[in-house]
Amino acid sequence: MSIWFERSRTEIAVLEEDVFTTVDLPVDSDASVEIISGKIPAGLELVNTSLVGTPDIVPRNTRSRFVARARLGASVEDRTFSITITGANPPEWQTPEGALPIGKGDTFFILDSSPVNFQLIATDPDLPSGQTLSYFIASGDGQLPPGISLTPEGRL
């Protein structure tokens, strides 16, 4: 009889970032368990036969794989499991939607050859500390008028 109730390579949970949770490992409750390889998601800790805590915020859906060893009496068994943390959020625009006040005196138009100097602003709480957003127009998402470009820092 096995100590574990699931086979190796099983995804045992899909969890939302920044929400307290308890994940009971699929193991006999009398077993002692340790993580011997890989990593459980940041923000969780092994407490007896459960993973407990608040998963850290992730910039994109993130899968963690780890190997857990269970001991029960003279039996020792290892299993590989994974947990996915979801909740990656799109950036939040601070620049209002619609026409931009990029002309002289914050007008919503420019005349031929008038310079444009406008900073777009967005925030992303999922970014790790010290990292910044990169602004771009994806293929098929439109284009700027001739002569206007967008920097990776968000300046037109």
PDB file of C-alpha atoms in Angstrom:
ATOM      1  CA  MET A   1       0.000   0.000   0.000  1.00  0.00           C
ATOM      2  CA  SER A   2       1.351   3.439  -0.976  1.00  0.00           C
ATOM      3  CA  ILE A   3       1.827   6.354   1.389  1.00  0.00           C
ATOM      4  CA  TRP A   4       0.821   8.777  -1.380  1.00  0.00           C
ATOM      5  CA  PHE A   5      -2.684   9.010  -2.866  1.00  0.00           C
ATOM      6  CA  GLU A   6      -1.543  10.547  -6.192  1.00  0.00           C
ATOM      7  CA  ARG A   7       0.996   9.557  -8.833  1.00  0.00           C
ATOM      8  CA  SER A   8       4.128  11.545  -9.607  1.00  0.00           C
ATOM      9  CA  ARG A   9       3.850  14.509 -11.987  1.00  0.00           C
ATOM     10  CA  THR A  10       0.394  15.430 -10.693  1.00  0.00           C
ATOM     11  CA  GLU A  11      -0.585  19.094 -10.472  1.00  0.00           C
ATOM     12  CA  ILE A  12      -2.035  19.214  -6.973  1.00  0.00           C
ATOM     13  CA  ALA A  13      -3.327  22.793  -6.991  1.00  0.00           C
ATOM     14  CA  VAL A  14      -3.917  25.940  -9.007  1.00  0.00           C
ATOM     15  CA  LEU A  15      -3.813  28.873  -6.608  1.00  0.00           C
ATOM     16  CA  GLU A  16      -4.434  32.597  -6.915  1.00  0.00           C
ATOM     17  CA  GLU A  17      -1.610  34.927  -5.993  1.00  0.00           C
ATOM     18  CA  ASP A  18      -1.788  36.924  -2.756  1.00  0.00           C
ATOM     19  CA  VAL A  19      -4.630  34.817  -1.242  1.00  0.00           C
ATOM     20  CA  PHE A  20      -4.042  32.802   1.942  1.00  0.00           C
ATOM     21  CA  THR A  21      -4.458  29.072   1.335  1.00  0.00           C
ATOM     22  CA  THR A  22      -3.872  25.608   2.715  1.00  0.00           C
ATOM     23  CA  VAL A  23      -3.093  22.739   0.342  1.00  0.00           C
ATOM     24  CA  ASP A  24      -3.271  19.302   1.906  1.00  0.00           C
ATOM     25  CA  LEU A  25      -0.708  17.056   0.264  1.00  0.00           C
ATOM     26  CA  PRO A  26      -2.164  13.796  -1.083  1.00  0.00           C
ATOM     27  CA  VAL A  27      -0.422  11.698   1.542  1.00  0.00           C
ATOM     28  CA  ASP A  28      -1.320   9.600   4.581  1.00  0.00           C
ATOM     29  CA  SER A  29      -1.897  12.065   7.425  1.00  0.00           C
ATOM     30  CA  ASP A  30       0.373  10.026   9.742  1.00  0.00           C
ATOM     31  CA  ALA A  31       3.374  10.378   7.398  1.00  0.00           C
ATOM     32  CA  SER A  32       6.234  12.797   7.896  1.00  0.00           C
ATOM     33  CA  VAL A  33       6.955  14.833   4.762  1.00  0.00           C
ATOM     34  CA  GLU A  34       9.916  16.882   3.561  1.00  0.00           C
ATOM     35  CA  ILE A  35      10.680  18.703   0.308  1.00  0.00           C
ATOM     36  CA  ILE A  36      13.867  17.168  -1.091  1.00  0.00           C
ATOM     37  CA  SER A  37      14.154  18.847  -4.497  1.00  0.00           C
ATOM     38  CA  GLY A  38      12.710  21.727  -6.475  1.00  0.00           C
ATOM     39  CA  LYS A  39      10.781  24.528  -4.824  1.00  0.00           C
ATOM     40  CA  ILE A  40       7.296  25.052  -3.517  1.00  0.00           C
ATOM     41  CA  PRO A  41       5.764  28.413  -4.531  1.00  0.00           C
ATOM     42  CA  ALA A  42       7.216  31.435  -2.756  1.00  0.00           C
ATOM     43  CA  GLY A  43       5.052  32.429   0.180  1.00  0.00           C
ATOM     44  CA  LEU A  44       4.067  28.858   1.083  1.00  0.00           C
ATOM     45  CA  GLU A  45       5.672  26.655   3.700  1.00  0.00           C
ATOM     46  CA  LEU A  46       5.407  22.973   4.547  1.00  0.00           C
ATOM     47  CA  VAL A  47       3.545  22.420   7.817  1.00  0.00           C
ATOM     48  CA  ASN A  48       3.202  18.691   8.626  1.00  0.00           C
ATOM     49  CA  THR A  49       1.412  17.330   5.498  1.00  0.00           C
ATOM     50  CA  SER A  50       0.109  20.669   4.171  1.00  0.00           C
ATOM     51  CA  LEU A  51       1.433  23.665   2.290  1.00  0.00           C
ATOM     52  CA  VAL A  52       0.246  26.797   4.071  1.00  0.00           C
ATOM     53  CA  GLY A  53       0.606  30.504   3.349  1.00  0.00           C
ATOM     54  CA  THR A  54      -0.035  33.283   0.878  1.00  0.00           C
ATOM     55  CA  PRO A  55       1.500  32.749  -2.586  1.00  0.00           C
ATOM     56  CA  ASP A  56       3.634  35.705  -3.650  1.00  0.00           C
ATOM     57  CA  ILE A  57       2.443  37.958  -6.472  1.00  0.00           C
ATOM     58  CA  VAL A  58       3.616  36.645  -9.846  1.00  0.00           C
ATOM     59  CA  PRO A  59       4.274  38.605 -13.065  1.00  0.00           C
ATOM     60  CA  ARG A  60       2.824  35.704 -15.119  1.00  0.00           C
ATOM     61  CA  ASN A  61       1.193  32.376 -14.318  1.00  0.00           C
ATOM     62  CA  THR A  62       3.968  30.390 -12.662  1.00  0.00           C
ATOM     63  CA  ARG A  63       4.316  26.638 -12.160  1.00  0.00           C
ATOM     64  CA  SER A  64       6.493  25.322  -9.333  1.00  0.00           C
ATOM     65  CA  ARG A  65       7.695  21.710  -9.345  1.00  0.00           C
ATOM     66  CA  PHE A  66       9.039  19.920  -6.313  1.00  0.00           C
ATOM     67  CA  VAL A  67       9.791  16.455  -4.989  1.00  0.00           C
ATOM     68  CA  ALA A  68       8.304  15.497  -1.625  1.00  0.00           C
ATOM     69  CA  ARG A  69       9.517  12.552   0.431  1.00  0.00           C
ATOM     70  CA  ALA A  70       7.087  10.802   2.790  1.00  0.00           C
ATOM     71  CA  ARG A  71       8.104   8.460   5.579  1.00  0.00           C
ATOM     72  CA  LEU A  72       5.671   6.184   7.375  1.00  0.00           C
ATOM     73  CA  GLY A  73       7.176   3.523   9.589  1.00  0.00           C
ATOM     74  CA  ALA A  74       9.806   1.730   7.517  1.00  0.00           C
ATOM     75  CA  SER A  75       8.340   2.943   4.183  1.00  0.00           C
ATOM     76  CA  VAL A  76       9.847   5.849   2.241  1.00  0.00           C
ATOM     77  CA  GLU A  77       8.298   7.153  -1.005  1.00  0.00           C
ATOM     78  CA  ASP A  78       9.025  10.171  -3.193  1.00  0.00           C
ATOM     79  CA  ARG A  79       6.611  11.991  -5.497  1.00  0.00           C
ATOM     80  CA  THR A  80       7.021  14.888  -7.918  1.00  0.00           C
ATOM     81  CA  PHE A  81       4.192  17.436  -7.813  1.00  0.00           C
ATOM     82  CA  SER A  82       3.464  20.847  -9.269  1.00  0.00           C
ATOM     83  CA  ILE A  83       1.433  23.844  -8.202  1.00  0.00           C
ATOM     84  CA  THR A  84       0.494  26.745 -10.483  1.00  0.00           C
ATOM     85  CA  ILE A  85       0.103  30.278  -9.155  1.00  0.00           C
ATOM     86  CA  THR A  86      -2.237  32.467 -11.234  1.00  0.00           C
ATOM     87  CA  GLY A  87      -3.387  36.041 -11.036  1.00  0.00           C
ATOM     88  CA  ALA A  88      -0.997  37.882 -13.279  1.00  0.00           C
ATOM     89  CA  ASN A  89      -2.792  41.139 -14.007  1.00  0.00           C
ATOM     90  CA  PRO A  90      -2.485  43.436 -17.001  1.00  0.00           C
ATOM     91  CA  PRO A  91      -0.973  46.863 -16.370  1.00  0.00           C
ATOM     92  CA  GLU A  92      -3.351  49.570 -15.180  1.00  0.00           C
ATOM     93  CA  TRP A  93      -3.403  52.681 -17.339  1.00  0.00           C
ATOM     94  CA  GLN A  94      -3.121  56.024 -15.565  1.00  0.00           C
ATOM     95  CA  THR A  95      -3.250  57.888 -18.878  1.00  0.00           C
ATOM     96  CA  PRO A  96      -6.954  58.417 -19.681  1.00  0.00           C
ATOM     97  CA  GLU A  97      -8.423  56.439 -22.567  1.00  0.00           C
ATOM     98  CA  GLY A  98      -9.205  58.286 -25.797  1.00  0.00           C
ATOM     99  CA  ALA A  99      -7.671  61.372 -27.417  1.00  0.00           C
ATOM    100  CA  LEU A 100      -4.442  62.560 -25.830  1.00  0.00           C
ATOM    101  CA  PRO A 101      -3.683  66.222 -25.063  1.00  0.00           C
ATOM    102  CA  ILE A 102      -0.427  66.204 -27.053  1.00  0.00           C
ATOM    103  CA  GLY A 103      -0.691  69.517 -28.896  1.00  0.00           C
ATOM    104  CA  LYS A 104       0.397  73.006 -27.888  1.00  0.00           C
ATOM    105  CA  GLY A 105      -1.460  74.069 -24.746  1.00  0.00           C
ATOM    106  CA  ASP A 106      -2.687  70.494 -24.165  1.00  0.00           C
ATOM    107  CA  THR A 107      -4.869  70.524 -27.281  1.00  0.00           C
ATOM    108  CA  PHE A 108      -6.020  67.223 -28.739  1.00  0.00           C
ATOM    109  CA  PHE A 109      -4.420  67.891 -32.139  1.00  0.00           C
ATOM    110  CA  ILE A 110      -1.077  68.841 -33.636  1.00  0.00           C
ATOM    111  CA  LEU A 111      -0.244  70.802 -36.721  1.00  0.00           C
ATOM    112  CA  ASP A 112       2.132  69.531 -39.416  1.00  0.00           C
ATOM    113  CA  SER A 113       5.685  69.147 -38.131  1.00  0.00           C
ATOM    114  CA  SER A 114       4.777  70.198 -34.585  1.00  0.00           C
ATOM    115  CA  PRO A 115       6.874  68.417 -31.984  1.00  0.00           C
ATOM    116  CA  VAL A 116       5.208  65.802 -29.800  1.00  0.00           C
ATOM    117  CA  ASN A 117       6.470  65.156 -26.277  1.00  0.00           C
ATOM    118  CA  PHE A 118       3.960  63.176 -24.208  1.00  0.00           C
ATOM    119  CA  GLN A 119       4.517  60.569 -21.475  1.00  0.00           C
ATOM    120  CA  LEU A 120       2.112  57.613 -21.267  1.00  0.00           C
ATOM    121  CA  ILE A 121       1.704  56.286 -17.724  1.00  0.00           C
ATOM    122  CA  ALA A 122       0.744  52.783 -16.571  1.00  0.00           C
ATOM    123  CA  THR A 123       1.463  50.798 -13.416  1.00  0.00           C
ATOM    124  CA  ASP A 124       1.762  47.078 -12.827  1.00  0.00           C
ATOM    125  CA  PRO A 125       1.627  45.795  -9.254  1.00  0.00           C
ATOM    126  CA  ASP A 126       2.843  42.366 -10.473  1.00  0.00           C
ATOM    127  CA  LEU A 127       6.282  43.675 -11.425  1.00  0.00           C
ATOM    128  CA  PRO A 128       9.060  42.672  -9.059  1.00  0.00           C
ATOM    129  CA  SER A 129      10.729  45.562  -7.257  1.00  0.00           C
ATOM    130  CA  GLY A 130      13.222  47.407  -9.436  1.00  0.00           C
ATOM    131  CA  GLN A 131      11.716  46.343 -12.765  1.00  0.00           C
ATOM    132  CA  THR A 132       9.838  48.675 -15.098  1.00  0.00           C
ATOM    133  CA  LEU A 133       7.176  48.334 -17.761  1.00  0.00           C
ATOM    134  CA  SER A 134       8.173  48.311 -21.403  1.00  0.00           C
ATOM    135  CA  TYR A 135       5.763  50.117 -23.742  1.00  0.00           C
ATOM    136  CA  PHE A 136       5.148  48.840 -27.278  1.00  0.00           C
ATOM    137  CA  ILE A 137       2.483  48.428 -29.932  1.00  0.00           C
ATOM    138  CA  ALA A 138       2.036  44.750 -30.717  1.00  0.00           C
ATOM    139  CA  SER A 139       1.783  43.522 -34.288  1.00  0.00           C
ATOM    140  CA  GLY A 140      -1.765  44.022 -35.543  1.00  0.00           C
ATOM    141  CA  ASP A 141      -2.681  46.490 -32.746  1.00  0.00           C
ATOM    142  CA  GLY A 142      -2.482  49.592 -34.916  1.00  0.00           C
ATOM    143  CA  GLN A 143       0.143  52.185 -35.642  1.00  0.00           C
ATOM    144  CA  LEU A 144       1.120  55.729 -34.808  1.00  0.00           C
ATOM    145  CA  PRO A 145       0.910  58.557 -37.340  1.00  0.00           C
ATOM    146  CA  PRO A 146       4.006  59.030 -39.520  1.00  0.00           C
ATOM    147  CA  GLY A 147       6.817  60.823 -37.687  1.00  0.00           C
ATOM    148  CA  ILE A 148       5.665  59.834 -34.195  1.00  0.00           C
ATOM    149  CA  SER A 149       7.341  57.002 -32.353  1.00  0.00           C
ATOM    150  CA  LEU A 150       6.920  55.301 -28.981  1.00  0.00           C
ATOM    151  CA  THR A 151       9.914  54.686 -26.731  1.00  0.00           C
ATOM    152  CA  PRO A 152      10.096  51.597 -24.496  1.00  0.00           C
ATOM    153  CA  GLU A 153       9.729  54.040 -21.565  1.00  0.00           C
ATOM    154  CA  GLY A 154       6.314  55.198 -22.876  1.00  0.00           C
ATOM    155  CA  ARG A 155       7.218  58.584 -24.362  1.00  0.00           C
ATOM    156  CA  LEU A 156       5.602  59.731 -27.615  1.00  0.00           C
TER     157      LEU A 156
END
